[in-house]
Short mmCIF file of C-alpha atoms in Angstrom, two decimals:
data_model
loop_
_atom_site.label_atom_id
_atom_site.label_comp_id
_atom_site.label_asym_id
_atom_site.label_seq_id
_atom_site.Cartn_x
_atom_site.Cartn_y
_atom_site.Cartn_z
CA MET V 6 -11.46 7.28 -38.61
CA GLU V 7 -13.59 10.09 -40.03
CA ASN V 8 -13.04 8.75 -43.55
CA VAL V 9 -14.01 5.23 -42.43
CA GLU V 10 -17.11 6.64 -40.76
CA LYS V 11 -18.12 8.52 -43.93
CA GLN V 12 -17.65 5.47 -46.16
CA MET V 13 -19.52 3.28 -43.69
CA ARG V 14 -22.54 5.59 -43.69
CA GLU V 15 -22.60 5.69 -47.49
CA HIS V 16 -22.47 1.90 -47.84
CA VAL V 17 -25.11 1.35 -45.16
CA LYS V 18 -27.41 3.90 -46.77
CA LYS V 19 -27.00 2.12 -50.11
CA LEU V 20 -27.69 -1.33 -48.60
CA LEU V 21 -30.94 -0.10 -47.05
CA ALA V 22 -32.04 1.95 -50.06
CA GLU V 23 -31.57 -1.02 -52.41
CA GLY V 24 -33.40 -3.36 -50.04
CA THR V 25 -30.36 -5.63 -49.67
CA VAL V 26 -30.91 -5.73 -45.89
CA ASP V 27 -33.88 -5.17 -43.61
CA VAL V 28 -31.88 -3.62 -40.78
CA VAL V 29 -28.29 -2.64 -40.07
CA VAL V 30 -26.73 -3.03 -36.64
CA GLY V 31 -24.05 -0.45 -35.88
CA TYR V 32 -22.88 2.10 -33.33
CA GLU V 33 -24.24 5.56 -32.54
CA GLU V 34 -23.26 8.24 -30.04
CA GLY V 35 -24.17 7.26 -26.48
CA THR V 36 -25.56 9.48 -23.74
CA LEU V 37 -22.11 9.93 -22.18
CA PRO V 38 -19.17 11.67 -23.89
CA PHE V 39 -16.97 8.58 -23.97
CA GLN V 40 -19.45 5.88 -24.89
CA THR V 41 -21.32 4.57 -27.91
CA ALA V 42 -24.45 2.45 -28.03
CA PRO V 43 -25.70 -0.23 -30.44
CA CYS V 44 -28.22 1.14 -32.93
CA PHE V 45 -30.59 -0.46 -35.40
CA ILE V 46 -31.01 1.39 -38.70
CA THR V 47 -33.96 0.63 -40.99
CA ASP V 48 -34.33 4.00 -42.77
CA PRO V 49 -31.58 4.91 -45.28
CA ASP V 50 -31.69 8.53 -44.08
CA ASP V 51 -30.80 7.39 -40.56
CA ALA V 52 -27.42 6.07 -41.70
CA LYS V 53 -25.99 9.43 -40.60
CA ARG V 54 -26.45 8.27 -37.00
CA LEU V 55 -23.67 5.72 -37.40
CA VAL V 56 -20.29 6.42 -35.83
CA TRP V 57 -16.92 4.67 -35.77
CA ASN V 58 -14.44 5.70 -33.08
CA ARG V 59 -12.32 4.52 -30.16
CA PHE V 60 -15.39 3.93 -28.00
CA CYS V 61 -17.14 1.32 -30.17
CA SER V 62 -16.55 -1.53 -27.75
CA VAL V 63 -19.60 -3.81 -27.92
CA ASN V 64 -19.44 -6.98 -30.03
CA LEU V 65 -22.49 -6.55 -32.29
CA ALA V 66 -22.70 -10.21 -33.36
CA LYS V 67 -25.01 -10.87 -30.40
CA TYR V 68 -27.65 -8.54 -31.87
CA VAL V 69 -27.43 -10.13 -35.32
CA HIS V 70 -28.30 -13.52 -33.84
CA ASP V 71 -31.09 -12.16 -31.65
CA ILE V 72 -32.76 -10.24 -34.50
CA ILE V 73 -32.69 -13.22 -36.87
CA PHE V 74 -33.74 -15.69 -34.17
CA GLY V 75 -36.56 -13.42 -32.96
CA HIS V 76 -37.91 -13.07 -36.51
CA LYS V 77 -37.70 -16.83 -37.05
CA GLU V 78 -39.68 -17.45 -33.86
CA SER V 79 -42.33 -14.96 -34.98
CA GLN V 80 -42.82 -16.97 -38.20
CA LYS V 81 -43.78 -20.23 -36.50
CA ARG V 82 -47.52 -19.55 -36.70
CA ALA V 83 -47.35 -18.56 -40.36
CA LYS V 84 -47.92 -21.04 -43.16
CA PRO V 85 -44.64 -22.46 -44.52
CA GLU V 86 -45.16 -20.79 -47.88
CA GLU V 87 -45.74 -17.42 -46.18
CA ARG V 88 -42.65 -17.45 -43.99
CA THR V 89 -39.94 -14.89 -44.67
CA LYS V 90 -36.30 -14.48 -43.73
CA LYS V 91 -34.75 -11.45 -42.08
CA THR V 92 -31.51 -10.15 -43.60
CA VAL V 93 -29.31 -8.18 -41.23
CA GLY V 94 -26.39 -5.91 -42.03
CA VAL V 95 -23.75 -5.42 -39.36
CA VAL V 96 -20.75 -3.17 -38.85
CA ALA V 97 -18.03 -5.65 -37.93
CA ARG V 98 -14.41 -5.47 -36.86
CA GLY V 99 -12.15 -8.53 -36.58
CA CYS V 100 -13.50 -10.02 -33.35
CA THR V 101 -17.09 -9.44 -34.45
CA THR V 102 -16.50 -11.38 -37.68
CA ARG V 103 -15.00 -14.22 -35.63
CA SER V 104 -18.22 -14.40 -33.61
CA LEU V 105 -20.29 -14.32 -36.81
CA ILE V 106 -18.21 -17.22 -38.15
CA ILE V 107 -19.02 -19.23 -35.01
CA HIS V 108 -22.73 -18.52 -35.56
CA LEU V 109 -22.43 -19.82 -39.12
CA GLN V 110 -20.46 -22.88 -38.02
CA GLU V 111 -23.20 -23.72 -35.52
CA LYS V 112 -25.96 -23.17 -38.10
CA GLN V 113 -27.59 -20.36 -36.13
CA TYR V 114 -28.57 -18.74 -39.45
CA ASP V 115 -27.68 -18.91 -43.13
CA ARG V 116 -24.79 -16.97 -44.65
CA ASP V 117 -27.14 -15.04 -46.95
CA GLN V 118 -29.00 -13.68 -43.91
CA VAL V 119 -26.10 -11.48 -42.82
CA VAL V 120 -24.33 -8.76 -44.79
CA ILE V 121 -21.01 -7.91 -43.17
CA VAL V 122 -19.72 -4.36 -43.43
CA GLY V 123 -16.11 -4.91 -42.41
CA VAL V 124 -14.11 -2.15 -40.73
CA PRO V 125 -10.42 -2.17 -39.76
CA CYS V 126 -9.83 -1.78 -36.03
CA THR V 127 -6.94 -0.27 -34.08
CA GLY V 128 -8.45 -0.95 -30.68
CA PHE V 129 -11.09 0.54 -28.40
CA VAL V 130 -10.67 2.42 -25.14
CA ALA V 131 -11.44 0.57 -21.89
CA ASN V 132 -13.73 2.67 -19.68
CA LYS V 133 -12.20 1.29 -16.49
CA LYS V 134 -8.70 2.29 -17.61
CA MET V 135 -9.92 5.82 -18.40
CA SER V 136 -11.39 6.09 -14.93
CA VAL V 137 -8.08 5.02 -13.37
CA ALA V 138 -6.20 7.54 -15.53
CA VAL V 139 -8.17 10.44 -13.98
CA ASP V 140 -8.20 8.97 -10.45
CA GLY V 141 -11.90 8.19 -10.60
CA LYS V 142 -12.98 11.76 -11.38
CA GLU V 143 -16.09 12.23 -13.52
CA ILE V 144 -15.19 12.58 -17.20
CA ILE V 145 -17.31 15.23 -18.89
CA ALA V 146 -15.63 15.25 -22.31
CA CYS V 147 -13.23 13.06 -24.20
CA SER V 148 -11.51 13.19 -27.58
CA ALA V 149 -8.85 11.15 -29.36
CA THR V 150 -6.07 12.76 -31.40
CA GLY V 151 -3.38 10.61 -32.94
CA ASP V 152 -1.78 8.48 -30.24
CA SER V 153 -3.19 10.41 -27.29
CA LEU V 154 -6.51 10.88 -25.54
CA SER V 155 -7.68 14.14 -24.00
CA LEU V 156 -9.85 13.62 -20.91
CA GLN V 157 -11.77 16.61 -19.56
CA THR V 158 -12.91 16.46 -15.93
CA LYS V 159 -14.32 19.11 -13.59
CA GLY V 160 -10.81 19.41 -12.18
CA GLY V 161 -9.20 20.14 -15.53
CA GLU V 162 -7.85 18.40 -18.61
CA LYS V 163 -5.50 15.44 -18.71
CA LYS V 164 -3.80 13.90 -21.73
CA VAL V 165 -2.91 10.23 -21.65
CA SER V 166 -1.22 7.89 -24.08
CA LEU V 167 -3.73 5.91 -26.13
CA LYS V 168 -1.84 2.70 -25.40
CA GLU V 169 -2.29 3.38 -21.69
CA VAL V 170 -6.07 3.19 -21.95
CA LEU V 171 -6.64 0.72 -24.81
CA ALA V 172 -8.34 -2.52 -23.75
CA ASP V 173 -5.88 -5.33 -22.98
CA ASN V 174 -7.56 -7.62 -25.49
CA CYS V 175 -7.05 -4.98 -28.19
CA LEU V 176 -3.35 -4.50 -27.45
CA THR V 177 -2.65 -8.19 -28.08
CA CYS V 178 -5.24 -8.76 -30.84
CA ARG V 179 -4.12 -10.87 -33.82
CA PHE V 180 -7.36 -10.40 -35.75
CA ASN V 181 -7.94 -6.64 -35.83
CA ASN V 182 -9.06 -6.79 -39.47
CA PRO V 183 -12.27 -8.54 -40.57
CA ILE V 184 -11.81 -12.21 -41.46
CA ILE V 185 -14.88 -12.25 -43.70
CA SER V 186 -16.86 -9.35 -45.16
CA ASP V 187 -19.25 -8.47 -47.97
CA VAL V 188 -18.23 -4.82 -48.00
CA MET V 189 -14.80 -3.70 -46.75
CA ILE V 190 -14.41 -0.13 -45.51
CA GLY V 191 -11.02 1.57 -45.62
CA GLU V 192 -7.57 0.03 -45.68
CA ALA V 193 -6.34 -2.82 -43.51
CA ALA V 194 -5.21 -1.78 -40.03
CA PRO V 195 -1.57 -2.37 -39.00
CA PRO V 196 -0.76 -5.12 -36.46
CA MET V 197 -1.43 -4.25 -32.82
CA PRO V 198 1.63 -3.40 -30.69
CA ASP V 199 1.68 -6.26 -28.17
CA VAL V 200 0.62 -9.24 -30.28
CA GLU V 201 3.57 -11.31 -29.06
CA LYS V 202 2.48 -10.75 -25.44
CA GLU V 203 -0.91 -12.39 -25.98
CA TYR V 204 -0.35 -15.09 -23.35
CA GLU V 205 2.03 -13.19 -21.06
CA GLY V 206 -0.47 -13.00 -18.20
CA VAL V 207 -1.47 -16.64 -18.70
CA GLU V 208 2.12 -17.84 -18.52
CA ALA V 209 2.60 -16.02 -15.21
CA PHE V 210 -0.60 -17.63 -13.93
CA GLU V 211 0.58 -21.07 -15.06
CA GLY V 212 3.78 -20.54 -13.09
CA LEU V 213 1.83 -20.47 -9.82
CA SER V 214 1.27 -23.56 -7.72
CA VAL V 215 -2.11 -25.30 -7.83
CA ASP V 216 -3.04 -23.82 -4.44
CA GLU V 217 -2.02 -20.34 -5.55
CA ARG V 218 -4.08 -20.62 -8.75
CA TRP V 219 -7.11 -21.80 -6.81
CA ALA V 220 -6.67 -18.96 -4.32
CA TYR V 221 -6.61 -16.46 -7.20
CA PHE V 222 -9.69 -17.99 -8.80
CA THR V 223 -11.68 -17.95 -5.54
CA LYS V 224 -10.60 -14.36 -4.84
CA GLU V 225 -11.89 -13.24 -8.22
CA MET V 226 -15.11 -15.25 -7.95
CA ASP V 227 -15.81 -13.70 -4.54
CA LYS V 228 -16.38 -10.42 -6.44
CA CYS V 229 -19.08 -11.94 -8.67
CA MET V 230 -22.66 -11.01 -7.74
CA ARG V 231 -24.33 -13.20 -10.37
CA CYS V 232 -25.81 -10.35 -12.40
CA TYR V 233 -25.24 -12.43 -15.58
CA ALA V 234 -24.02 -9.41 -17.54
CA CYS V 235 -21.08 -11.49 -18.82
CA ARG V 236 -23.44 -14.20 -20.03
CA ASN V 237 -25.91 -11.79 -21.58
CA THR V 238 -23.29 -9.93 -23.60
CA TRP V 239 -21.44 -13.01 -24.83
CA PRO V 240 -22.03 -13.11 -28.62
CA SER V 241 -21.97 -16.92 -28.82
CA CYS V 242 -24.55 -17.51 -26.08
CA CYS V 243 -27.39 -18.91 -28.19
CA CYS V 244 -29.11 -21.34 -25.79
CA LYS V 245 -32.88 -20.98 -25.54
CA ALA V 246 -32.67 -21.83 -21.83
CA CYS V 247 -29.54 -21.22 -19.77
CA PHE V 248 -28.36 -23.95 -17.40
CA VAL V 249 -28.41 -21.50 -14.46
CA GLU V 250 -32.18 -21.04 -14.86
CA GLN V 251 -33.13 -24.67 -15.43
CA ASN V 252 -34.83 -26.54 -12.61
CA GLN V 253 -35.38 -29.91 -14.30
CA PRO V 254 -32.61 -30.83 -13.71
CA LYS V 255 -31.28 -28.11 -11.45
CA TRP V 256 -27.59 -27.68 -12.19
CA VAL V 257 -26.73 -24.84 -9.84
CA GLY V 258 -28.37 -22.65 -7.21
CA VAL V 259 -29.44 -19.13 -8.11
CA GLY V 260 -28.04 -17.39 -5.02
CA ILE V 261 -24.57 -16.00 -4.36
CA ASP V 262 -23.34 -18.95 -2.32
CA GLU V 263 -19.60 -19.30 -2.94
CA THR V 264 -19.89 -22.78 -4.45
CA ASP V 265 -22.81 -21.88 -6.72
CA THR V 266 -20.98 -18.83 -8.05
CA GLN V 267 -17.86 -20.86 -8.77
CA VAL V 268 -19.86 -23.60 -10.51
CA PHE V 269 -21.69 -20.99 -12.61
CA GLN V 270 -18.42 -19.48 -13.82
CA PHE V 271 -16.78 -22.89 -14.32
CA MET V 272 -19.62 -24.10 -16.54
CA ARG V 273 -19.91 -20.80 -18.40
CA MET V 274 -16.19 -20.79 -19.18
CA PHE V 275 -16.20 -24.35 -20.44
CA HIS V 276 -19.12 -23.45 -22.70
CA MET V 277 -16.74 -20.85 -24.14
CA VAL V 278 -13.91 -23.26 -25.02
CA GLY V 279 -13.09 -22.74 -28.69
CA ARG V 280 -15.81 -20.07 -28.91
CA CYS V 281 -14.34 -17.08 -27.06
CA VAL V 282 -12.96 -14.52 -29.52
CA ASP V 283 -11.39 -12.26 -26.85
CA CYS V 284 -13.63 -9.32 -27.80
CA GLY V 285 -13.59 -7.95 -24.24
CA SER V 286 -17.35 -7.48 -24.00
CA CYS V 287 -17.67 -9.43 -20.75
CA LEU V 288 -14.91 -7.34 -19.14
CA GLU V 289 -16.53 -4.08 -20.21
CA VAL V 290 -19.92 -4.93 -18.73
CA CYS V 291 -18.78 -6.59 -15.48
CA PRO V 292 -19.65 -4.11 -12.71
CA MET V 293 -17.37 -5.85 -10.20
CA GLY V 294 -14.17 -6.00 -12.25
CA VAL V 295 -13.81 -9.79 -12.17
CA ASP V 296 -10.65 -10.85 -14.02
CA LEU V 297 -12.45 -13.18 -16.44
CA ARG V 298 -9.95 -12.72 -19.24
CA LYS V 299 -7.09 -14.50 -17.49
CA PHE V 300 -9.10 -17.72 -17.21
CA LEU V 301 -10.51 -17.44 -20.73
CA LYS V 302 -7.07 -16.82 -22.23
CA LYS V 303 -5.78 -19.88 -20.37
CA LEU V 304 -8.47 -21.96 -22.09
CA ASP V 305 -7.66 -20.26 -25.40
CA LYS V 306 -3.96 -21.08 -25.00
CA ASP V 307 -4.71 -24.73 -24.21
CA ASP V 308 -7.11 -24.90 -27.14
CA PHE V 309 -4.43 -23.65 -29.51
CA GLN V 310 -1.58 -25.77 -28.13
CA LEU V 311 -3.56 -29.00 -27.86
CA PHE V 312 -5.84 -28.73 -30.89
CA GLU V 313 -4.24 -26.00 -33.04
CA HIS V 314 -7.54 -24.14 -33.04
CA LYS V 315 -8.40 -20.45 -32.78
CA ALA V 316 -12.04 -19.49 -32.29
CA GLY V 317 -13.64 -18.10 -35.44
CA GLU V 318 -10.38 -18.04 -37.39
CA ALA V 319 -11.91 -19.84 -40.38
CA ILE V 320 -15.37 -21.17 -41.26
CA GLU V 321 -13.84 -24.62 -41.90
CA SER V 322 -12.42 -24.79 -38.35
CA ALA V 323 -15.38 -25.58 -36.06
CA PRO V 324 -15.26 -25.02 -32.26
CA THR V 325 -13.06 -27.61 -30.57
CA LEU V 326 -15.67 -29.33 -28.42
CA SER V 327 -18.04 -29.78 -31.36
CA VAL V 328 -15.68 -31.95 -33.41
CA HIS V 329 -13.61 -35.10 -32.98
CA SER V 330 -10.43 -36.12 -34.72
CA GLU V 331 -8.42 -39.29 -34.33
CA ASP V 332 -5.35 -37.09 -34.65
CA ASP V 333 -6.16 -35.12 -31.48
CA LYS V 334 -3.30 -35.04 -29.00
CA GLU V 335 -3.90 -37.30 -25.99
CA ALA V 336 -0.74 -36.99 -23.91
CA PHE V 337 -2.36 -34.44 -21.59
CA ILE V 338 -4.96 -37.05 -20.58
CA PHE V 339 -2.34 -39.43 -19.22
CA GLU V 340 0.20 -36.82 -18.13
CA PRO V 341 -1.85 -33.87 -16.82
#
């Protein structure tokens, strides 16, 4: 990863120095030993801040959209002939490029407004899994070596298998290499170890009775405190006004009433049909540990089986609910 990091810094520095981009979105060291944070580089000399390691978990596509959209909004008062475009560079692994493809499919910005610095990915570490590995003790230092992770706590050091703490979405990822890129860093990453188990949890869920599935859903939703972290981090959330904050019409209450919470999550998930790239961002930011992935992977499985569609797999393949084909399967309508 050190070689990838070095090449990435060199390419980003060159992009900024040549004026190819106005800003580059990447990762830098966070304030904790096992975390990184999004950073926004505008000075070529600041490219040295960029890092690439097992803790780069956030899907950066969200920031690309927000920067371009914010600049576009700021141009509204300018004369048409004086308006400018913002060009954004972004460090992107496979799932990030899938989100960028969805942005392009939905005409959120033009292709020439984003320069994609593609990086191969072999998975990121899930913070919650690390915490479990050390029985909740405070981690004061962390380092990855080969296939193991060394976790230093006040009680001592513990080594764990990397596979034990990798995010579930990474272990089963089919798209761990960038789908599109303008600059490709390093060599392609090998396939992830559990690709064939992508829908294992979903199939077990499908095997439950309707009542058992509903009981599981309500149990998980009871944890939700409506902080909207999952919505705010979702890279394909591009609405100017969210349905949960609208009052004309009012779709759902803003409290934590059981029904309102369930409706919020129902509607949010259906907005994600054909647009969820399984990047794991919502799981990482959820403070309550709601099992959102199981429901999203169920929708992803149905999307693939019924419409042969994978979110962000190709620019030509638009999100399922935004297109219509006379060849769409219809048996599930009459035989649910």
